[in-house]
Amino acid sequence: MIDYKELAELLFPDVTMTPEDVEKMYPPRNVPEGAVISRAAPSPTGFVHLGNLIQALTSERMCHQSGGTLFLRVEDTDAKREVPGAIDTLIDYLGIYGIHFDEGVTKGEDVGIYGPYRQRRRVDIYHVFAKKLTAEGKAYPCFCTEEELAAMHEKQEAEKANYGYFGKWAVWRDRPMEDIKAELEKGKPWVLRFRSTGSIENKIKFTDLIKGQLELTENDIDHVLLKSDGIPTYHFAHAVDDRFMYTTHVVRDDSWLSTLPFHIQLFQALGWKHPKYLHIGPLMKMDGESKRKLSKRKDPELALKYYRQNGFPTQSVYEYLLTVLNSNFEDWRRANPDAPTDDFKFSYKKMNPAGSLFDEAKLCDVSKNVISRMSAEKVYDEVLSWSEEFDAEFSEVLKNNKDTALKAFAIGRGGKKPRKDLTLWSDAKGYMGFFFDEIFTLEDAYPDNFHKSDIKTALTQFCETYDEADEQQVWFDKIKAIAENIGFCTDMKAYKAEPEKYKGSIADVSMFLRVAVTGKMNSPDMFEVMRILGKDKVIERINKMTEVL
């Protein structure tokens, strides 16, 4: 019979702090009843993706809508995967999307009294509870080498047994103290394993706040709690941290569901109540006729940097994710077109247990609506910010022609039915770049089915009659007169009924002007475009076009 207290002293001779000491270090939080305490707890791998944002957004909404606390904890127990600067990158990206933490890791020193918030700095705390579990016979040292574990795995495969360190395969589970002392005297490295009391013959019932009632197979594996360097595994560290940071709700990817029975078991062994869990289903996309999970390797749209590089407004991505996570957000937005998103009552009860389909086309539709609600000043600032990073030439043009740019972005903006010309900030150059001579180009040619003489006559007559003081109806009436003069129909219904009677329609004459002035078949409202450019520039461009016809 092993004396577990003796074993605990043997393994952790330098641990003098007690669980009671740790309790005193971290007093309960003073928060309102029902307040949610949650966290983002990334590994510092450098890859910031939609999953990070969805988890953080869900936690943030739950915390801040309830008067609770959101904190950032870094789970850096796997030093091999750590990328320098990864956490600063994560903080920056989440901050762009309005995810701000009340405490935890920052770009400087940690903020908050429940730290340190980087797990590698909390090793002394983990060892206190590793010693406690050992003293209670709930954990034990294992001296198996990597080669021995690999050989065990091969035997399990040959016998078609379940993989893992359990049952007869847990060769150090009940070894006598003499064997343990002998290995320690040799200086052999060891890991601390959890002594599971579970059986795969048993099921546990559990209520996940997103997935509902679950029935899971009990854990029977003696998982590692401390690695040979004394650093805890994620499983052990998260239990200790969530207990003493007073986490009430853990929001995470549903790939962690398979470990949930072990986590529950671990909290029970430590004598603590586990937090509530919310396991989020994966983001999926259509691949042919079937759905598959978004992949880091296959799908660039999984990375948050994809959205910045391509010019998606952060608000568009944020609102799209709200539509993905809460099915009632779209109805709310339609009823409250100008309200800030913080006014929307987010609810985990509206989240799809099976995960959601990522649809970039739908994201683009959301983005058009989001941009259409912005002021011209806001659009200018956002386009300038994006172009400074990704299109230096365009950013210089915008800086040097701010007044013109603001007028251009103001076209069709405001009112009950604002124009929805922009989807991305990267669209802006193509949308209104023709206003600036530095980047003006003739992108579109006139269709071959029109005689050049008719086009030239229409352009020449427009220059002869154009007066920038004209109201829009007068301006348009003059274009109609030109159309009639050259044999083009001025009534679109009549033209569609009998197109063979005419050379073309009033729309075609407008197109002649549009291509000459903007270089494009499609552009914002031509009356407003001409007013912004001014008469001299309009006549100059039309004359240049007539010269090349």
Coordinates of C-alpha atoms in Angstrom, one line a residue:
M1 CA 0.0 0.0 0.0
I2 CA 1.5 3.3 -1.1
D3 CA 1.6 6.2 1.3
Y4 CA 0.3 8.9 -1.0
K5 CA 1.2 11.7 1.2
E6 CA 4.8 10.5 1.3
L7 CA 4.7 10.2 -2.5
A8 CA 3.4 13.7 -2.8
E9 CA 6.3 15.0 -0.7
L10 CA 8.7 12.9 -2.7
L11 CA 7.6 14.3 -6.0
F12 CA 7.0 17.9 -4.8
P13 CA 9.4 18.6 -2.0
D14 CA 9.6 22.3 -2.8
V15 CA 5.9 22.9 -2.9
T16 CA 5.1 24.6 0.5
M17 CA 2.0 26.6 -0.6
T18 CA -1.3 24.9 0.2
P19 CA -4.7 25.0 -1.6
E20 CA -5.9 27.3 1.2
D21 CA -3.1 29.7 0.5
V22 CA -4.2 29.9 -3.2
E23 CA -7.8 30.5 -2.1
K24 CA -6.7 33.5 -0.1
M25 CA -4.7 34.8 -3.1
Y26 CA -7.8 34.9 -5.3
P27 CA -10.9 36.1 -3.5
P28 CA -14.3 35.7 -5.2
R29 CA -15.2 38.4 -7.7
N30 CA -17.6 41.2 -6.7
V31 CA -20.0 41.0 -9.6
P32 CA -23.8 41.3 -10.0
E33 CA -25.9 38.1 -9.6
G34 CA -26.1 36.4 -12.9
A35 CA -23.1 38.1 -14.3
V36 CA -21.1 36.0 -16.8
I37 CA -17.3 35.6 -16.3
S38 CA -15.7 34.2 -19.4
R39 CA -12.5 34.3 -21.4
A40 CA -10.7 34.0 -24.6
A41 CA -7.9 31.6 -24.0
P42 CA -5.9 31.2 -27.2
S43 CA -2.6 29.4 -27.8
P44 CA 0.0 31.8 -29.2
T45 CA 0.4 30.2 -32.6
G46 CA 0.1 33.3 -34.7
F47 CA -2.9 32.2 -36.7
V48 CA -5.9 34.4 -35.9
H49 CA -9.0 33.0 -37.5
L50 CA -12.8 33.3 -37.6
G51 CA -13.1 30.7 -34.9
N52 CA -11.2 32.9 -32.5
L53 CA -13.5 35.8 -33.4
I54 CA -16.7 33.8 -33.0
Q55 CA -15.6 32.4 -29.6
A56 CA -14.5 35.9 -28.4
L57 CA -17.6 37.6 -29.8
T58 CA -19.9 35.1 -28.0
S59 CA -18.1 35.4 -24.7
E60 CA -17.9 39.2 -25.0
R61 CA -21.6 39.6 -25.6
M62 CA -22.6 37.3 -22.8
C63 CA -20.2 39.0 -20.4
H64 CA -20.9 42.6 -21.2
Q65 CA -24.7 42.2 -21.6
S66 CA -24.8 40.7 -18.1
G67 CA -22.5 43.1 -16.3
G68 CA -19.8 40.5 -16.1
T69 CA -16.1 40.3 -17.0
L70 CA -14.3 39.2 -20.1
F71 CA -10.6 38.4 -19.7
L72 CA -7.8 37.2 -22.0
R73 CA -5.7 34.2 -20.8
V74 CA -2.9 32.8 -22.9
E75 CA -2.6 29.0 -22.9
D76 CA 1.1 28.8 -23.7
T77 CA 1.9 25.4 -22.1
D78 CA 3.1 24.1 -25.5
A79 CA 6.2 26.2 -26.0
K80 CA 7.0 24.4 -29.4
R81 CA 4.0 26.0 -31.0
E82 CA 4.5 29.5 -29.7
V83 CA 5.1 32.3 -32.3
P84 CA 6.7 35.5 -31.2
G85 CA 4.3 38.5 -31.3
A86 CA 1.3 36.1 -31.7
I87 CA -0.6 37.6 -28.8
D88 CA -0.1 41.2 -29.9
T89 CA -1.5 40.2 -33.2
L90 CA -4.5 38.5 -31.6
I91 CA -5.2 41.5 -29.4
D92 CA -5.0 43.8 -32.5
Y93 CA -7.3 41.7 -34.6
L94 CA -9.9 41.2 -31.9
G95 CA -9.7 44.9 -31.0
I96 CA -10.5 45.8 -34.7
Y97 CA -13.8 43.9 -34.3
G98 CA -14.7 45.6 -31.0
I99 CA -13.6 42.7 -28.7
H100 CA -12.0 44.5 -25.7
F101 CA -11.0 42.7 -22.5
D102 CA -11.6 43.9 -19.0
E103 CA -8.5 42.2 -17.7
G104 CA -5.8 39.7 -18.5
V105 CA -2.9 39.8 -21.0
T106 CA -2.2 43.0 -22.8
K107 CA 0.6 44.2 -25.0
G108 CA 2.4 45.3 -21.9
E109 CA 1.9 44.0 -18.3
D110 CA -1.1 41.9 -17.3
V111 CA -4.1 43.8 -16.0
G112 CA -6.1 42.3 -13.2
I113 CA -5.8 40.7 -9.8
Y114 CA -6.5 37.1 -10.9
G115 CA -3.2 36.7 -12.9
P116 CA -0.7 35.9 -14.0
Y117 CA -2.8 35.3 -17.1
R118 CA -0.1 33.4 -19.0
Q119 CA -0.1 29.8 -18.0
R120 CA 3.7 29.3 -18.0
R121 CA 3.9 31.9 -15.3
R122 CA 1.4 30.0 -13.1
V123 CA 3.4 26.8 -12.7
D124 CA 3.8 27.2 -8.9
I125 CA 0.0 27.3 -8.6
Y126 CA -0.5 24.1 -10.7
H127 CA 2.0 22.3 -8.6
V128 CA 0.1 23.0 -5.4
F129 CA -2.9 21.1 -6.9
A130 CA -0.8 18.4 -8.5
K131 CA 0.6 17.7 -5.0
K132 CA -2.9 17.7 -3.6
L133 CA -4.1 15.2 -6.1
T134 CA -1.0 13.0 -5.5
A135 CA -1.5 13.1 -1.8
E136 CA -5.1 12.0 -2.2
G137 CA -4.2 9.1 -4.5
K138 CA -5.7 10.7 -7.5
A139 CA -2.5 11.2 -9.5
Y140 CA 0.7 9.3 -9.8
P141 CA 4.1 9.5 -11.6
C142 CA 4.7 7.6 -14.8
F143 CA 8.3 6.9 -16.1
C144 CA 7.4 5.5 -19.5
T145 CA 9.7 6.6 -22.2
E146 CA 8.5 7.8 -25.6
E147 CA 9.7 4.4 -27.1
E148 CA 7.7 2.4 -24.5
L149 CA 4.6 4.4 -25.2
A150 CA 5.1 3.9 -28.9
A151 CA 5.5 0.2 -28.4
M152 CA 2.3 0.1 -26.3
H153 CA 0.4 1.9 -29.1
E154 CA 1.6 -0.7 -31.6
K155 CA 0.4 -3.5 -29.3
Q156 CA -3.0 -1.8 -28.9
E157 CA -3.3 -1.5 -32.6
A158 CA -2.4 -5.2 -33.1
E159 CA -4.9 -6.3 -30.5
K160 CA -7.5 -3.8 -31.9
A161 CA -7.8 -2.3 -28.5
N162 CA -8.7 1.3 -27.7
Y163 CA -5.7 3.6 -27.7
G164 CA -4.5 5.3 -24.5
Y165 CA -3.0 4.8 -21.1
F166 CA -5.6 2.8 -19.1
G167 CA -6.3 -0.5 -17.6
K168 CA -3.5 -3.1 -18.1
W169 CA -1.7 -0.6 -20.3
A170 CA -1.3 1.8 -17.3
V171 CA 1.9 0.1 -16.2
W172 CA 2.8 2.7 -13.6
R173 CA -0.6 3.1 -12.1
D174 CA -0.1 0.7 -9.1
R175 CA 3.6 0.3 -8.9
P176 CA 5.1 0.1 -5.4
M177 CA 6.9 2.9 -3.8
E178 CA 10.2 1.0 -4.2
D179 CA 10.0 1.1 -8.0
I180 CA 9.1 4.8 -8.0
K181 CA 12.0 5.7 -5.7
A182 CA 14.4 3.7 -7.7
E183 CA 13.5 5.5 -10.9
L184 CA 13.7 8.9 -9.1
E185 CA 17.2 8.0 -7.8
K186 CA 18.3 7.3 -11.4
G187 CA 17.1 10.8 -12.3
K188 CA 14.6 9.4 -14.8
P189 CA 12.1 12.0 -16.1
W190 CA 8.5 11.5 -15.2
V191 CA 5.0 12.8 -16.0
L192 CA 2.2 13.1 -13.5
R193 CA -0.9 11.2 -14.6
F194 CA -4.5 11.4 -13.4
R195 CA -5.8 8.2 -11.9
S196 CA -9.1 7.8 -13.7
T197 CA -12.0 6.0 -11.9
G198 CA -14.1 5.9 -15.1
S199 CA -15.2 3.1 -17.4
I200 CA -16.1 3.2 -21.1
E201 CA -19.0 1.0 -20.1
N202 CA -20.6 4.0 -18.3
K203 CA -22.3 7.1 -19.8
I204 CA -22.6 10.5 -18.3
K205 CA -25.4 12.9 -18.9
F206 CA -24.5 16.6 -19.4
T207 CA -26.2 19.7 -20.5
D208 CA -24.3 21.9 -22.9
L209 CA -25.8 25.4 -23.2
I210 CA -25.7 25.3 -27.0
K211 CA -26.0 21.6 -27.8
G212 CA -28.5 20.7 -25.1
Q213 CA -28.7 17.3 -23.4
L214 CA -25.7 15.1 -24.2
E215 CA -24.8 11.6 -23.3
L216 CA -21.1 11.0 -23.3
T217 CA -18.8 8.0 -22.7
E218 CA -17.1 8.2 -19.3
N219 CA -13.3 8.8 -19.4
D220 CA -11.1 5.9 -18.5
I221 CA -7.8 7.3 -19.6
D222 CA -5.1 8.2 -17.1
H223 CA -4.3 11.5 -18.9
V224 CA -1.1 13.5 -18.3
L225 CA -1.5 16.4 -15.9
L226 CA 2.1 17.6 -15.7
K227 CA 4.7 17.0 -18.4
S228 CA 8.2 16.0 -17.6
D229 CA 9.3 19.6 -17.5
G230 CA 6.8 20.4 -14.8
I231 CA 4.5 22.4 -17.2
P232 CA 0.9 21.4 -17.1
T233 CA -1.2 20.1 -20.0
Y234 CA -4.1 22.3 -21.2
H235 CA -6.5 20.0 -19.4
F236 CA -5.1 20.4 -16.0
A237 CA -4.2 24.1 -16.4
H238 CA -7.6 25.2 -17.6
A239 CA -9.3 23.5 -14.7
V240 CA -7.1 25.3 -12.1
D241 CA -7.3 28.6 -13.9
D242 CA -11.0 28.6 -14.5
R243 CA -11.5 27.8 -10.8
F244 CA -9.4 30.7 -9.5
M245 CA -10.3 33.2 -12.2
Y246 CA -14.0 32.3 -11.3
T247 CA -15.0 31.5 -14.9
T248 CA -18.7 30.9 -15.0
H249 CA -19.0 30.0 -18.7
V250 CA -16.5 28.3 -21.1
V251 CA -17.1 29.0 -24.7
R252 CA -15.0 26.8 -27.1
D253 CA -15.0 24.8 -30.3
D254 CA -16.9 21.6 -30.2
S255 CA -13.8 19.6 -31.1
W256 CA -13.2 19.8 -27.3
L257 CA -16.3 17.7 -26.6
S258 CA -14.4 14.5 -26.7
T259 CA -12.3 15.7 -23.7
L260 CA -15.3 17.0 -21.7
P261 CA -15.8 13.8 -19.7
F262 CA -12.2 14.1 -18.5
H263 CA -12.6 17.7 -17.7
I264 CA -15.7 17.1 -15.6
Q265 CA -13.9 14.2 -13.9
L266 CA -11.0 16.4 -13.1
F267 CA -13.1 19.2 -11.6
Q268 CA -14.8 16.5 -9.4
A269 CA -11.5 15.1 -8.3
L270 CA -10.3 18.6 -7.3
G271 CA -13.6 19.1 -5.4
W272 CA -14.7 22.0 -7.5
K273 CA -17.9 22.8 -9.4
H274 CA -17.1 23.0 -13.1
P275 CA -18.2 26.0 -15.2
K276 CA -21.0 25.9 -17.7
Y277 CA -19.9 24.9 -21.1
L278 CA -20.9 26.1 -24.6
H279 CA -19.5 24.1 -27.4
I280 CA -19.8 26.0 -30.7
G281 CA -20.3 24.0 -33.9
P282 CA -17.9 24.5 -36.8
L283 CA -18.1 27.0 -39.6
M284 CA -18.7 25.0 -42.8
K285 CA -18.8 25.8 -46.5
M286 CA -20.3 24.2 -49.5
D287 CA -17.8 22.1 -51.5
G288 CA -19.7 21.0 -54.5
E289 CA -22.9 19.3 -53.3
S290 CA -21.6 18.7 -49.8
K291 CA -20.6 20.7 -46.7
R292 CA -17.2 20.6 -45.1
K293 CA -15.5 22.4 -42.3
L294 CA -13.5 25.5 -43.1
S295 CA -9.9 24.5 -43.4
K296 CA -6.7 26.5 -42.7
R297 CA -5.0 24.8 -45.6
K298 CA -7.8 25.1 -48.2
D299 CA -9.7 28.2 -47.3
P300 CA -8.0 31.6 -47.1
E301 CA -11.3 33.1 -45.8
L302 CA -10.7 31.3 -42.5
A303 CA -7.9 33.8 -41.5
L304 CA -9.0 37.2 -40.2
K305 CA -6.2 38.9 -42.3
Y306 CA -8.1 37.8 -45.4
Y307 CA -10.9 40.3 -44.6
R308 CA -8.5 43.2 -44.0
Q309 CA -6.5 42.5 -47.1
N310 CA -9.6 42.3 -49.3
G311 CA -11.2 45.4 -47.9
F312 CA -14.1 44.0 -46.0
P313 CA -15.3 46.6 -43.4
T314 CA -14.9 45.2 -39.9
Q315 CA -18.5 46.2 -39.1
S316 CA -19.7 44.1 -42.1
V317 CA -17.8 41.0 -40.9
Y318 CA -19.1 41.6 -37.3
E319 CA -22.7 42.0 -38.4
Y320 CA -22.5 39.0 -40.7
L321 CA -21.2 36.8 -37.8
L322 CA -24.1 38.0 -35.7
T323 CA -26.5 36.8 -38.5
V324 CA -24.6 33.4 -38.4
L325 CA -24.7 33.1 -34.6
N326 CA -28.2 34.5 -33.9
S327 CA -30.9 33.8 -36.5
N328 CA -33.0 36.8 -35.3
F329 CA -30.3 39.4 -35.9
E330 CA -31.4 40.1 -39.5
D331 CA -35.0 40.8 -38.4
W332 CA -33.7 43.1 -35.7
R333 CA -31.4 45.0 -38.1
R334 CA -34.3 45.5 -40.6
A335 CA -36.4 46.9 -37.7
N336 CA -33.5 49.0 -36.4
P337 CA -31.4 50.0 -39.4
D338 CA -29.5 52.8 -37.7
A339 CA -29.1 51.3 -34.2
P340 CA -25.6 50.3 -32.9
T341 CA -25.1 46.5 -32.7
D342 CA -24.6 46.7 -29.0
D343 CA -28.4 47.3 -28.7
F344 CA -29.1 43.8 -30.1
K345 CA -29.7 41.3 -27.4
F346 CA -27.4 38.4 -28.2
S347 CA -28.4 35.0 -27.0
Y348 CA -26.5 31.7 -27.0
K349 CA -29.9 30.0 -27.1
K350 CA -30.2 31.2 -30.8
M351 CA -27.0 29.5 -31.8
N352 CA -27.1 26.5 -34.1
P353 CA -25.9 23.3 -32.2
A354 CA -24.7 21.7 -35.4
G355 CA -22.6 24.7 -36.6
S356 CA -23.3 27.2 -39.4
L357 CA -22.7 27.6 -43.1
F358 CA -20.2 30.3 -44.1
D359 CA -21.5 32.1 -47.2
E360 CA -19.2 34.8 -48.6
A361 CA -22.0 36.0 -51.0
K362 CA -24.2 36.6 -48.0
L363 CA -21.3 38.4 -46.3
C364 CA -21.0 40.7 -49.3
D365 CA -24.8 41.5 -49.2
V366 CA -24.4 42.4 -45.5
S367 CA -21.4 44.5 -46.4
K368 CA -23.3 46.5 -49.0
N369 CA -26.0 47.3 -46.5
V370 CA -23.5 48.3 -43.8
I371 CA -21.6 50.6 -46.1
S372 CA -24.8 52.2 -47.4
R373 CA -25.7 53.3 -43.9
M374 CA -22.3 55.0 -43.3
S375 CA -21.7 58.8 -43.8
A376 CA -19.5 59.9 -46.7
E377 CA -16.9 61.0 -44.0
K378 CA -16.9 57.6 -42.5
V379 CA -16.5 55.9 -45.9
Y380 CA -13.7 58.3 -46.8
D381 CA -11.8 57.6 -43.6
E382 CA -12.2 53.8 -43.9
V383 CA -11.1 53.7 -47.6
L384 CA -8.2 56.0 -46.8
S385 CA -7.1 53.7 -43.9
W386 CA -7.3 50.6 -46.1
S387 CA -5.6 52.2 -49.1
E388 CA -2.7 53.5 -46.9
E389 CA -1.9 49.8 -46.2
F390 CA -2.7 48.2 -49.5
D391 CA -2.8 50.9 -52.3
A392 CA -0.3 53.7 -51.8
E393 CA -1.1 55.4 -55.1
F394 CA -4.8 55.6 -54.3
S395 CA -4.3 56.8 -50.8
E396 CA -2.2 59.7 -52.1
V397 CA -5.0 60.6 -54.5
L398 CA -7.5 60.6 -51.7
K399 CA -5.4 62.8 -49.4
N400 CA -4.7 65.3 -52.2
N401 CA -8.4 65.4 -53.3
K402 CA -10.3 65.0 -50.1
D403 CA -13.1 67.5 -51.0
T404 CA -13.8 65.8 -54.3
A405 CA -13.6 62.3 -52.7
L406 CA -16.1 63.3 -50.0
K407 CA -18.6 64.6 -52.7
A408 CA -18.1 61.4 -54.7
F409 CA -18.8 59.2 -51.7
A410 CA -21.9 61.3 -50.8
I411 CA -23.7 60.5 -54.1
G412 CA -26.8 58.6 -53.4
R413 CA -26.0 58.4 -49.7
G414 CA -28.7 58.9 -47.0
G415 CA -32.4 58.7 -47.4
K416 CA -34.6 55.6 -47.1
K417 CA -33.1 53.8 -50.2
P418 CA -29.3 54.7 -50.3
R419 CA -27.2 53.4 -53.1
K420 CA -25.3 50.2 -52.5
D421 CA -22.4 50.5 -54.9
L422 CA -19.6 49.5 -52.5
T423 CA -19.1 46.1 -51.1
L424 CA -15.5 46.3 -50.1
W425 CA -13.1 49.2 -49.5
S426 CA -11.1 47.8 -52.4
D427 CA -14.0 48.5 -54.6
A428 CA -13.7 52.3 -54.1
K429 CA -10.9 52.9 -56.6
G430 CA -12.9 51.2 -59.4
Y431 CA -16.1 52.9 -58.3
M432 CA -15.0 56.5 -58.2
G433 CA -11.3 56.6 -59.3
F434 CA -12.4 58.3 -62.6
F435 CA -12.9 61.6 -60.6
F436 CA -9.2 62.0 -60.5
D437 CA -7.0 62.6 -63.6
E438 CA -4.1 60.8 -62.0
I439 CA -5.9 57.4 -62.2
F440 CA -8.6 58.1 -64.9
T441 CA -8.6 55.5 -67.7
L442 CA -11.0 54.5 -70.4
E443 CA -12.0 51.1 -69.2
D444 CA -15.0 50.4 -71.5
A445 CA -15.4 50.8 -75.3
Y446 CA -18.5 51.7 -77.1
P447 CA -20.5 48.7 -78.5
D448 CA -19.9 48.1 -82.2
N449 CA -23.6 48.2 -83.0
F450 CA -23.7 52.0 -82.8
H451 CA -22.3 54.3 -85.6
K452 CA -19.5 56.4 -84.5
S453 CA -21.1 59.4 -86.3
D454 CA -24.1 59.1 -84.0
I455 CA -22.0 58.9 -80.9
K456 CA -19.9 61.9 -82.0
T457 CA -23.0 64.0 -82.8
A458 CA -24.6 63.2 -79.4
L459 CA -21.4 64.2 -77.6
T460 CA -20.9 67.4 -79.6
Q461 CA -24.5 68.5 -79.1
F462 CA -24.3 67.8 -75.4
C463 CA -21.3 70.1 -75.1
E464 CA -23.1 72.8 -77.0
T465 CA -26.1 72.8 -74.6
Y466 CA -24.6 71.8 -71.3
D467 CA -25.1 74.3 -68.5
E468 CA -24.0 73.1 -65.0
A469 CA -26.5 75.5 -63.5
D470 CA -29.4 73.4 -64.9
E471 CA -31.6 71.5 -62.5
Q472 CA -31.6 67.7 -63.1
Q473 CA -34.8 67.6 -65.0
V474 CA -33.7 70.3 -67.4
W475 CA -30.3 68.6 -67.8
F476 CA -32.1 65.3 -68.7
D477 CA -34.6 67.0 -71.0
K478 CA -31.6 68.3 -73.0
I479 CA -30.3 64.7 -73.3
K480 CA -33.7 63.6 -74.5
A481 CA -33.7 66.3 -77.2
I482 CA -30.3 65.1 -78.4
A483 CA -31.6 61.5 -78.5
E484 CA -34.6 62.5 -80.6
N485 CA -32.4 64.6 -83.0
I486 CA -30.3 61.6 -83.9
G487 CA -33.1 59.1 -84.2
F488 CA -33.0 57.4 -80.8
C489 CA -36.2 56.6 -78.9
T490 CA -36.9 58.7 -75.7
D491 CA -39.6 56.4 -74.4
M492 CA -38.2 53.2 -73.0
K493 CA -41.5 51.4 -73.1
A494 CA -42.0 52.3 -76.8
Y495 CA -38.4 51.2 -77.5
K496 CA -38.8 47.8 -75.8
A497 CA -42.1 47.3 -77.7
E498 CA -40.6 48.0 -81.2
P499 CA -36.8 48.4 -81.0
E500 CA -36.4 47.9 -84.7
K501 CA -37.9 51.3 -85.4
Y502 CA -35.0 53.2 -83.7
K503 CA -31.2 53.4 -83.8
G504 CA -31.2 53.0 -80.0
S505 CA -32.8 54.5 -76.9
I506 CA -32.3 57.4 -74.5
A507 CA -30.4 54.9 -72.2
D508 CA -27.8 54.4 -75.0
V509 CA -27.3 58.2 -75.4
S510 CA -26.8 58.4 -71.7
M511 CA -24.2 55.6 -72.0
F512 CA -22.4 57.6 -74.7
L513 CA -21.9 60.4 -72.2
R514 CA -21.1 58.1 -69.3
V515 CA -18.2 56.4 -71.1
A516 CA -16.8 59.7 -72.3
V517 CA -16.9 61.3 -68.9
T518 CA -16.1 58.3 -66.6
G519 CA -14.5 55.8 -68.9
K520 CA -17.0 53.2 -67.7
M521 CA -20.4 51.7 -68.6
N522 CA -21.5 51.8 -65.0
S523 CA -21.0 54.7 -62.6
P524 CA -22.8 56.7 -60.0
D525 CA -25.5 59.2 -61.0
M526 CA -24.2 61.1 -64.0
F527 CA -25.9 64.4 -63.1
E528 CA -24.1 64.4 -59.7
V529 CA -20.8 63.2 -61.3
M530 CA -20.8 66.1 -63.7
R531 CA -21.6 68.6 -61.0
I532 CA -18.7 67.3 -59.0
L533 CA -16.2 67.3 -61.9
G534 CA -17.3 70.7 -63.0
K535 CA -18.2 71.9 -66.6
D536 CA -14.6 72.4 -67.7
K537 CA -13.5 68.9 -66.9
V538 CA -16.7 67.4 -68.3
I539 CA -16.3 69.3 -71.6
E540 CA -12.6 68.4 -71.7
R541 CA -13.2 64.7 -71.4
I542 CA -16.1 64.7 -73.9
N543 CA -13.9 66.6 -76.4
K544 CA -11.1 64.1 -76.0
M545 CA -13.5 61.3 -76.7
T546 CA -14.8 62.9 -79.9
E547 CA -11.2 63.4 -81.1
V548 CA -10.5 59.6 -81.0
L549 CA -13.8 58.5 -82.5

